[in-house]
GROMACS .gro file of C-alpha atoms in nm:
model
  122
    1TYR     CA    1  17.491  15.337  12.415
    2ASN     CA    2  17.630  15.584  12.153
    3ASN     CA    3  17.993  15.471  12.239
    4VAL     CA    4  17.891  15.118  12.184
    5PHE     CA    5  17.755  15.194  11.840
    6LYS     CA    6  18.070  15.354  11.719
    7ALA     CA    7  18.322  15.119  11.895
    8PRO     CA    8  18.506  14.862  11.689
    9PRO     CA    9  18.435  14.497  11.765
   10THR     CA   10  18.635  14.328  12.038
   11LYS     CA   11  18.748  13.954  12.045
   12GLN     CA   12  18.520  13.899  12.332
   13GLY     CA   13  18.227  14.086  12.150
   14LEU     CA   14  18.275  13.874  11.834
   15LYS     CA   15  18.274  13.549  12.043
   16LEU     CA   16  17.949  13.661  12.208
   17ARG     CA   17  17.815  13.757  11.865
   18GLN     CA   18  17.884  13.408  11.731
   19GLN     CA   19  17.730  13.247  12.051
   20HIS     CA   20  17.425  13.475  12.031
   21LEU     CA   21  17.363  13.415  11.661
   22SER     CA   22  17.414  13.031  11.694
   23GLN     CA   23  17.178  13.020  12.001
   24LYS     CA   24  16.927  13.240  11.818
   25TYR     CA   25  16.895  13.049  11.502
   26ASN     CA   26  16.930  12.709  11.650
   27SER     CA   27  16.673  12.762  11.928
   28PRO     CA   28  16.351  12.561  11.872
   29ASN     CA   29  16.166  12.856  12.016
   30HIS     CA   30  16.327  13.107  11.780
   31LYS     CA   31  16.090  13.085  11.491
   32LYS     CA   32  15.777  13.086  11.720
   33MET     CA   33  15.909  13.381  11.917
   34SER     CA   34  16.011  13.574  11.597
   35ILE     CA   35  15.664  13.553  11.476
   36PHE     CA   36  15.525  13.679  11.795
   37ARG     CA   37  15.768  13.963  11.834
   38SER     CA   38  15.724  14.069  11.470
   39SER     CA   39  15.347  14.104  11.554
   40LEU     CA   40  15.399  14.370  11.820
   41PRO     CA   41  15.357  14.737  11.717
   42MET     CA   42  15.731  14.828  11.803
   43PHE     CA   43  15.875  14.585  11.547
   44SER     CA   44  15.787  14.808  11.246
   45HIS     CA   45  15.984  15.091  11.421
   46ARG     CA   46  16.293  14.888  11.500
   47THR     CA   47  16.536  15.036  11.253
   48GLN     CA   48  16.414  15.391  11.311
   49LEU     CA   49  16.445  15.336  11.684
   50LEU     CA   50  16.805  15.213  11.665
   51GLN     CA   51  16.909  15.501  11.425
   52THR     CA   52  16.744  15.762  11.655
   53ILE     CA   53  16.921  15.607  11.964
   54GLU     CA   54  17.253  15.606  11.769
   55SER     CA   55  17.239  15.967  11.666
   56ASN     CA   56  17.106  16.117  11.990
   57GLN     CA   57  17.233  16.144  12.345
   58VAL     CA   58  16.870  16.098  12.483
   59THR     CA   59  16.577  15.932  12.323
   60VAL     CA   60  16.234  15.950  12.478
   61LEU     CA   61  16.009  15.666  12.359
   62CYS     CA   62  15.629  15.703  12.392
   63ALA     CA   63  15.386  15.443  12.272
   64GLU     CA   64  15.077  15.265  12.366
   65THR     CA   65  15.051  15.012  12.635
   66GLY     CA   66  15.163  14.663  12.499
   67ALA     CA   67  15.349  14.813  12.210
   68GLY     CA   68  15.677  14.656  12.323
   69LYS     CA   69  15.863  14.947  12.474
   70THR     CA   70  15.986  14.755  12.788
   71THR     CA   71  16.029  14.410  12.648
   72GLN     CA   72  16.122  14.464  12.286
   73CYS     CA   73  16.341  14.786  12.273
   74PRO     CA   74  16.604  14.659  12.512
   75GLN     CA   75  16.624  14.334  12.301
   76TYR     CA   76  16.666  14.542  11.982
   77ILE     CA   77  16.955  14.732  12.133
   78LEU     CA   78  17.125  14.413  12.269
   79GLU     CA   79  17.077  14.234  11.940
   80ASP     CA   80  17.213  14.527  11.748
   81CYS     CA   81  17.517  14.532  11.963
   82TYR     CA   82  17.563  14.157  11.930
   83GLU     CA   83  17.543  14.183  11.551
   84LYS     CA   84  17.809  14.463  11.553
   85GLY     CA   85  18.037  14.261  11.780
   86ASN     CA   86  17.993  14.484  12.068
   87GLY     CA   87  17.757  14.282  12.293
   88ASP     CA   88  18.027  14.256  12.565
   89LYS     CA   89  18.021  14.646  12.600
   90VAL     CA   90  17.663  14.705  12.670
   91ASN     CA   91  17.443  14.700  12.989
   92ILE     CA   92  17.076  14.774  12.952
   93ILE     CA   93  16.893  14.870  13.273
   94CYS     CA   94  16.509  14.897  13.279
   95THR     CA   95  16.339  15.020  13.575
   96GLN     CA   96  15.975  14.947  13.687
   97PRO     CA   97  15.775  15.107  13.948
   98ARG     CA   98  15.719  14.785  14.151
   99ARG     CA   99  15.938  14.482  14.232
  100ILE     CA  100  15.683  14.244  14.095
  101SER     CA  101  15.669  14.429  13.768
  102ALA     CA  102  16.051  14.422  13.732
  103ILE     CA  103  16.049  14.051  13.796
  104THR     CA  104  15.768  13.979  13.548
  105VAL     CA  105  15.935  14.184  13.274
  106ALA     CA  106  16.265  14.009  13.337
  107GLU     CA  107  16.100  13.657  13.314
  108ARG     CA  108  15.926  13.753  12.985
  109VAL     CA  109  16.243  13.897  12.825
  110ALA     CA  110  16.438  13.596  12.937
  111HIS     CA  111  16.187  13.375  12.794
  112GLU     CA  112  16.173  13.561  12.461
  113MET     CA  113  16.552  13.560  12.429
  114ASP     CA  114  16.558  13.189  12.534
  115VAL     CA  115  16.811  13.250  12.804
  116ALA     CA  116  16.817  13.144  13.173
  117LEU     CA  117  16.676  13.409  13.400
  118GLY     CA  118  16.967  13.569  13.594
  119LYS     CA  119  17.239  13.519  13.323
  120GLU     CA  120  17.192  13.773  13.046
  121VAL     CA  121  16.859  13.908  13.190
  122GLY     CA  122  16.734  13.954  13.542
   0.00000   0.00000   0.00000
C-alpha cells in the first residue's frame, strides 16, 4: 500500500477516480450509507489510520468488535486510493476464519459501496 500512496496517478486511475466519485455521489444510497458509516467507531480514526498505514510498512489494528475494522478500513484505503487517482493499483485482501464469514463480509462491503458483488468486492 505504501507504493500506492506515493505513486503518481495513472490515466486508468484517474478514470476510475471519476467513475468512483460519480457513482458515490449520485447513488441514492450514498447519503444513507454515509450517515451509517460515520456512526461507527472507526470513522473518527479514518485520517489517523490512513496516515499510519502510509508511514509504516506494517500496521496492526486493534479495536472492539463492531468498530468497523473489517468493513470500514478496507473501504477507507480504497477510497483514499481512488481520491489520489491510484485506485487501479491497489488490491485489498481480507481474510476470515470461515467461508461464511468471508461471504457475509463481502456482501456487506459490496452493499455499503453500492457495487455488485463479485466486481470490485467479493
